[in-house]
Coordinates of C-alpha atoms in Angstrom, one line a residue:
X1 CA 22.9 17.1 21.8
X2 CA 26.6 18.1 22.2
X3 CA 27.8 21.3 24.3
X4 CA 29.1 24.1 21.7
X5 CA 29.4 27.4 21.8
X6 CA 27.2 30.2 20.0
X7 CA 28.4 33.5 18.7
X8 CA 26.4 35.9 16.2
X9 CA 28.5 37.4 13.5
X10 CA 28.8 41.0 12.7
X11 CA 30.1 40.3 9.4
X12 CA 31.2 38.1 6.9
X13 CA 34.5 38.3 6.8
X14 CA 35.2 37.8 10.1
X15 CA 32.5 35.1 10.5
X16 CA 34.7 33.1 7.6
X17 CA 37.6 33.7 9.6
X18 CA 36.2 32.4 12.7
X19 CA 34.6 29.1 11.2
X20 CA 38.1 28.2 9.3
X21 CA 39.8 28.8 11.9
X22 CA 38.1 25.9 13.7
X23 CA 37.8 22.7 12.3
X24 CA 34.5 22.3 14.6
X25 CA 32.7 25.3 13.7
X26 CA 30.0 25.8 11.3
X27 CA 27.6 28.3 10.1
X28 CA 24.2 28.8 11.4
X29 CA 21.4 30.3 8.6
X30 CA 17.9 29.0 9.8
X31 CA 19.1 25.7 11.5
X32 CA 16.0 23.6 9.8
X33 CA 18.6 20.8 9.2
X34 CA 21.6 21.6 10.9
X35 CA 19.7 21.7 14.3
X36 CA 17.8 18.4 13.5
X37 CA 21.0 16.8 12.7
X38 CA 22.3 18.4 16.0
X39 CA 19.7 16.3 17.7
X40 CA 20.1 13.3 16.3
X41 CA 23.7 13.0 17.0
X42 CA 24.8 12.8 13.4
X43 CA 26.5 16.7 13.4
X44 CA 28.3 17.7 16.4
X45 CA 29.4 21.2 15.9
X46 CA 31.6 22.7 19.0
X47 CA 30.6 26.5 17.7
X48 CA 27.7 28.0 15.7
X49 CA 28.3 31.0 14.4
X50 CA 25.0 32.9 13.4
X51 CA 24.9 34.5 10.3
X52 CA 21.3 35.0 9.9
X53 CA 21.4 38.5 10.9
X54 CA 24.6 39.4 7.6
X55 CA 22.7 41.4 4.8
X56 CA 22.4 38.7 2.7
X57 CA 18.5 38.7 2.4
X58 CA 17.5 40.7 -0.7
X59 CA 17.0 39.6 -4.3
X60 CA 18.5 42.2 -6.7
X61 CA 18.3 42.7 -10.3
X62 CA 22.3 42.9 -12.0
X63 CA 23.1 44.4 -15.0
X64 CA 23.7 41.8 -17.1
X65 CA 19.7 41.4 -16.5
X66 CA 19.8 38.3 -14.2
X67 CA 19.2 38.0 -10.6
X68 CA 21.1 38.2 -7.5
X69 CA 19.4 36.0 -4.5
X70 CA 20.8 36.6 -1.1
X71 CA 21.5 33.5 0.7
X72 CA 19.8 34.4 3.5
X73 CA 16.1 35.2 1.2
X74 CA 13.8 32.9 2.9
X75 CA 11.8 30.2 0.8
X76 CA 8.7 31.8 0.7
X77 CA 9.7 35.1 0.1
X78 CA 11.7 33.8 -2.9
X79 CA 8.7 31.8 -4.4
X80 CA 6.6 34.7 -4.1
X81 CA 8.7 37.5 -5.7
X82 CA 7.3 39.1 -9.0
X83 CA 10.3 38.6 -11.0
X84 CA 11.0 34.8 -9.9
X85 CA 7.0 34.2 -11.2
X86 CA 7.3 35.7 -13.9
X87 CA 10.7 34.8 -15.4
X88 CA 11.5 31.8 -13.4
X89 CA 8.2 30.1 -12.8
X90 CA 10.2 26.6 -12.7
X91 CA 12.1 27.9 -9.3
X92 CA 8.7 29.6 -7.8
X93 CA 6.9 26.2 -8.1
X94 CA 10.3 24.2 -7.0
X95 CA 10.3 26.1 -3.9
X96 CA 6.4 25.9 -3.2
X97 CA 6.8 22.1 -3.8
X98 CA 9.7 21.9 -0.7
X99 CA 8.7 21.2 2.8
X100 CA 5.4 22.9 4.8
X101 CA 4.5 26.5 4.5
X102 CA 6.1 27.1 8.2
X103 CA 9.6 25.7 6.9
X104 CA 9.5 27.6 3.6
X105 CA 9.2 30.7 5.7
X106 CA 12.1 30.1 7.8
X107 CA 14.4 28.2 5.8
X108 CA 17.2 29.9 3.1
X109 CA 18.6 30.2 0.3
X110 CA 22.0 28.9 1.5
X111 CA 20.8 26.6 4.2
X112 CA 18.5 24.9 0.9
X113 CA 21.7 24.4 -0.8
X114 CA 23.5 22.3 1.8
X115 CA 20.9 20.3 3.1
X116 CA 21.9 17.2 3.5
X117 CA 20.5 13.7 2.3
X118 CA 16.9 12.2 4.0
X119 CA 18.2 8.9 4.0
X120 CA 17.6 6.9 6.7
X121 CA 20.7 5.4 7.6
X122 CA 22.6 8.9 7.1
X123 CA 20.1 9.9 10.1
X124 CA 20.5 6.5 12.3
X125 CA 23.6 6.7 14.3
X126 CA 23.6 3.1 15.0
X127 CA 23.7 2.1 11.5
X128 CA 26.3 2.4 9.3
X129 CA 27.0 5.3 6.4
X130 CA 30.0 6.0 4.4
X131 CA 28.7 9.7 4.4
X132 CA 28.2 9.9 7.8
X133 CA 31.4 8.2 8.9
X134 CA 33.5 7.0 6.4
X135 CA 34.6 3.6 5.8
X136 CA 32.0 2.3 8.1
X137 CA 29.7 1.1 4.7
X138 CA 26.7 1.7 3.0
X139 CA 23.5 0.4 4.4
X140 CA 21.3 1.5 1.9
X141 CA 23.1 -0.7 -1.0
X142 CA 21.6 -4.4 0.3
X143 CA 19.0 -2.6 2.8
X144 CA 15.6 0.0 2.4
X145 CA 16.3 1.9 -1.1
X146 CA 13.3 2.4 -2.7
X147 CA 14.0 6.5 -2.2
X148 CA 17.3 6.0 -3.6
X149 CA 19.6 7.0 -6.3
X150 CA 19.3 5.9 -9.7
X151 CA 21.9 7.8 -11.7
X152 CA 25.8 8.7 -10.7
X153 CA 25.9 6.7 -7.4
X154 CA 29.2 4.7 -6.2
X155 CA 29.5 1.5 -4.1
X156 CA 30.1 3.6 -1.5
X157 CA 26.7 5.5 -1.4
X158 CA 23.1 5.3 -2.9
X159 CA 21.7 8.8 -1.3
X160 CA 19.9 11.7 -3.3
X161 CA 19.5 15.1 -2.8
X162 CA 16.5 16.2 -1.4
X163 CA 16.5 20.0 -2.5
X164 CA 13.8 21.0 -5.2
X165 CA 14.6 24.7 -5.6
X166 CA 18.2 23.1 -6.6
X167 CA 16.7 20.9 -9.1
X168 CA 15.1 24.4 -10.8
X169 CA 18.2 26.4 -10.4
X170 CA 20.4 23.3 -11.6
X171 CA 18.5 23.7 -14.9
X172 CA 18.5 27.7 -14.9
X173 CA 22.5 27.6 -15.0
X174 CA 22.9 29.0 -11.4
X175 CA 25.8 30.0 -10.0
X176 CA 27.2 30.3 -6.1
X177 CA 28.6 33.2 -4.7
X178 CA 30.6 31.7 -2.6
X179 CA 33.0 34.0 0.1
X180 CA 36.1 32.1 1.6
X181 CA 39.5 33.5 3.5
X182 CA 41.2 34.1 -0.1
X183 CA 38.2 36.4 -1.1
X184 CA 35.2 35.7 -3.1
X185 CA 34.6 33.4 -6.5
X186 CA 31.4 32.3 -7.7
X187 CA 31.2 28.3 -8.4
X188 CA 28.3 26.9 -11.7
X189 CA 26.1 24.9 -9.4
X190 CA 26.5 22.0 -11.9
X191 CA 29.9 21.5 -10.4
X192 CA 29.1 22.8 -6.8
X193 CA 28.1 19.0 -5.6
X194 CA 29.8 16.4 -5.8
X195 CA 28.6 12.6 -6.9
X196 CA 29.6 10.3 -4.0
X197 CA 32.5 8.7 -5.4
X198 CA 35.1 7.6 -2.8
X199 CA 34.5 10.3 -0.9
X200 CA 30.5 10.4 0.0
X201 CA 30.7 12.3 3.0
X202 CA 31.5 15.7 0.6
X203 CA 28.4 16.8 -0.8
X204 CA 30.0 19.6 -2.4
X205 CA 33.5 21.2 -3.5
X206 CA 33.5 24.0 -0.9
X207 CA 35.9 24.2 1.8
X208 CA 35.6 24.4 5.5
X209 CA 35.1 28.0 6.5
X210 CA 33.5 28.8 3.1
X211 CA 30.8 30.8 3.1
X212 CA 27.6 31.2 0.5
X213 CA 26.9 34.4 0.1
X214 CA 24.5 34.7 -2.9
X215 CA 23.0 32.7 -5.8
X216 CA 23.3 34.7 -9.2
X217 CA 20.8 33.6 -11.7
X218 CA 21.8 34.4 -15.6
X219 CA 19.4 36.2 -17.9
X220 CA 17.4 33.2 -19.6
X221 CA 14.6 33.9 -21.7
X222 CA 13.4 30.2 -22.2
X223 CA 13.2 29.9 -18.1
X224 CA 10.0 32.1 -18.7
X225 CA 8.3 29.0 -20.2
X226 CA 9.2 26.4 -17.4
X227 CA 7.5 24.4 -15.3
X228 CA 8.7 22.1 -12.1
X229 CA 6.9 18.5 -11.7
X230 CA 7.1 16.8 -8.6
X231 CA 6.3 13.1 -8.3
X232 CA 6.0 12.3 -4.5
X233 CA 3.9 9.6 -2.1
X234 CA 1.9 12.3 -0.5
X235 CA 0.9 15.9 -1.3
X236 CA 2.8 17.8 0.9
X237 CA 5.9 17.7 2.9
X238 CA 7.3 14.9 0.7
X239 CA 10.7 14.3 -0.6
X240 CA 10.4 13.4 -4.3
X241 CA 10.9 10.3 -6.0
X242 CA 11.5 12.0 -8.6
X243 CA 11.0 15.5 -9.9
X244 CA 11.8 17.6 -13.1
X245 CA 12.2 21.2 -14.0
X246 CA 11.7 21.8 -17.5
X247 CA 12.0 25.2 -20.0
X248 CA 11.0 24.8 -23.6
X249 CA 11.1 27.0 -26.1
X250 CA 9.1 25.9 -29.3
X251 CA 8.8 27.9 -32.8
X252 CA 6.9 26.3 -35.5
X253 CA 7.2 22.4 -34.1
X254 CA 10.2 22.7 -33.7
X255 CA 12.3 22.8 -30.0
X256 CA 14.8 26.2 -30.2
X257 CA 16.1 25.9 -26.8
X258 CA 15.5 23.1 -23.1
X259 CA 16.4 23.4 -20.1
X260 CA 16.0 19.9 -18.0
X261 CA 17.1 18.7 -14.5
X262 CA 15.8 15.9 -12.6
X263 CA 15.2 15.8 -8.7
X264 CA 15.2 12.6 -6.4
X265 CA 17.4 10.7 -8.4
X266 CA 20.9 11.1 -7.9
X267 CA 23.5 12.5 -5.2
X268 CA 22.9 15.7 -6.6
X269 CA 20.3 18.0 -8.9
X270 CA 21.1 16.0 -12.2
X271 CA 21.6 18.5 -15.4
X272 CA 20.0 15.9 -18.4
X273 CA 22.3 17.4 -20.9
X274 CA 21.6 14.1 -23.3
X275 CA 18.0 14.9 -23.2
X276 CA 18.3 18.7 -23.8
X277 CA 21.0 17.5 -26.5
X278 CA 18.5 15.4 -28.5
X279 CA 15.6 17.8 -27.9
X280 CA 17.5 21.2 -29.6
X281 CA 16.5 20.9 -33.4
X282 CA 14.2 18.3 -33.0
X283 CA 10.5 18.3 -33.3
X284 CA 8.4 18.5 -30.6
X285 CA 6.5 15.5 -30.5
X286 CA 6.1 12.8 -28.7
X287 CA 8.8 10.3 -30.4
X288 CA 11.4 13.0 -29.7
X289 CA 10.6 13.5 -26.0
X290 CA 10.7 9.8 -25.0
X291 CA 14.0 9.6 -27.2
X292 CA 15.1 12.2 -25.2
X293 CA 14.3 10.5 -21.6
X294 CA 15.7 7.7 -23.0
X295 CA 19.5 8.6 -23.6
X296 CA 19.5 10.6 -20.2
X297 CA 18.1 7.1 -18.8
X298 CA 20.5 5.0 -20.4
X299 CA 23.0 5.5 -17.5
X300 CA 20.6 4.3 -15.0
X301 CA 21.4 1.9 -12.4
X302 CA 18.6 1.2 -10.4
X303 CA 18.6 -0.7 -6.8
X304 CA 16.5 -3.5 -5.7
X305 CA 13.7 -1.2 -4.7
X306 CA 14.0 1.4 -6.4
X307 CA 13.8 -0.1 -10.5
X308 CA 10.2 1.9 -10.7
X309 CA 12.1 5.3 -10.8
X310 CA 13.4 4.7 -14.2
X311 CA 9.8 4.2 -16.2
X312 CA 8.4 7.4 -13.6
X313 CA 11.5 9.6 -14.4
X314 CA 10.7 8.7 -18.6
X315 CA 6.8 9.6 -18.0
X316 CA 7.5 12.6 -15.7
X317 CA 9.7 13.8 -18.5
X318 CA 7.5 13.4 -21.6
X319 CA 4.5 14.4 -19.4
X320 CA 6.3 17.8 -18.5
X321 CA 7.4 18.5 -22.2
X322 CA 4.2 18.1 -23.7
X323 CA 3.0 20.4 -20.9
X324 CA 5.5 23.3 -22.0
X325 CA 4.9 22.4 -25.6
X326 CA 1.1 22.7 -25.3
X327 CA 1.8 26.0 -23.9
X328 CA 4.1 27.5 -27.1
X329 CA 0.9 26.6 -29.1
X330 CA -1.8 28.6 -27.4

């Protein structure tokens, strides 16, 4: 690990200050993955600034009925919260799914946003990776990609995202509060990553120095019938192969409303807008929930090792809606 300097921040603003000011700074939450990447050489920060202690770690009820999550709420406390169950139960189980029950109780809000991909390449300085140092090549492309992206990935990288409690809040419209030198904004998390493009090393559109400050979740009626599936090799502290979080709402056989996302398969949380756009108006039966899977598949461009994501994304899918859809009935 690389000297750097450490400095706690009082508050935010000056904290953003600080970190743009300094091309080598960055932000310091919980550290779950910034410190591991510390370790293994691939970040190489010459200050953290600590912004764990900011008052960013309550989850507030807004007036427009939706939710305001402090980026600094911890995992578990999120999953746990009686409003989250109850309204969100998609995020609650998304965030139960993530990691072991010692990370979920450290780890935050923001820090689950920007962690960065579990490839194994990204994390092996002596290989090479575009996102890790561009120009140098993707190792995945013609190497070990049976984790790898199926949907929205460029020659220059294969990696996926490994956040679940993204996937769920991908879904749920989310949006970032996001506080930078020129003041605050808030950013839709659909457009808050980026796919790899030319440009892989940018997992998302914020700027160096920005800082997230809270997640605002909208008022959503159909997020109260959701679900979260997560297809993995192992039980627990597992990336997924795939995942999906799901909302349906269903009023005499008919689908109303959907809400899908799909985990472990792309550079970021993928928003299946096809599906959700052949699901609305359509009965919910089982020929409409594979033809939905199917034109959110179409686009699919699966590696060497990886080709057995495309049928398990289609079955996850139709497994998860018939789930919801059992559930309208009863």
């Amino acid at each position: 690990m690389n000297p750097f300097e450490y400095m706690r921040a009082t508050d935010a603003a000056s904290a953003v200050a600080t970190v743009s000011a300094r091309p080598g700074a960055r932000f310091l939450g919980a550290g779950t993955n910034l410190v591991d990447h510390m370790k293994l050489g691939v970040a190489r920060p010459d200050l953290l600034v600590d912004v764990s202690g900011l008052p960013f770690d309550h989850v507030e009820q807004r007036p427009d009925g939706g939710l305001r999550i402090g980026a600094a709420v911890r995992n578990t406390d999120l999953a746990i919260h009686p409003t989250v169950r109850a309204r969100y139960p998609a995020l609650s189980r998304a965030l139960l799914a993530g990691a072991s029950a010692q990370l979920r109780n450290f780890a935050t809000t923001g820090g689950n946003l920007l962690q960065r991909t579990r490839c194994v390449y990204f994390q092996d300085v002596t290989t090479p990776c575009n996102k890790r140092e561009p120009g140098s090549g993707c190792s995945a492309i013609d190497g070990y990609n049976r984790d790898h992206a199926i949907l929205g990935a460029s020659e220059h990288c294969v990696a996926t995202h490994p956040s679940d409690m993204a996937v769920a809040m991908t879904a749920f419209d989310a949006r970032v509060v996001v506080l930078g030198v020129d003041g605050e904004r808030t950013i839709a998390l659909t457009d808050f990553y980026r796919l790899p493009g030319e440009e892989p090393e940018r997992d998302t559109v914020l700027g160096h120095g920005d800082l997230i400050v809270a997640v605002d979740l909208p008022e959503l009626p159909v997020a109260a019938r959701s679900t979260y599936r997560k297809v993995r090799d192992r039980a627990s502290y597992a990336f997924a192969l795939v995942s999906v979080a799901a909302a349906l709402d269903v009023a005499d056989g008919t689908v109303r409303e959907a809400r899908l996302a799909f985990g472990g398969v792309a550079h970021r949380p993928w928003r299946a807008s096809r599906a959700e756009e052949v699901l609305r108006g359509a009965p919910a039966t089982t020929e409409t929930f594979r033809r939905a899977a199917d034109a959110e598949l179409a686009a699919a461009r699966p590696l060497a090792g990886n080709a057995f994501k495309v049928p398990m994304a289609r079955n996850t899918v139709i497994s998860v809606l018939h789930e919801l859809a059992e559930q309208e009935g009863r």
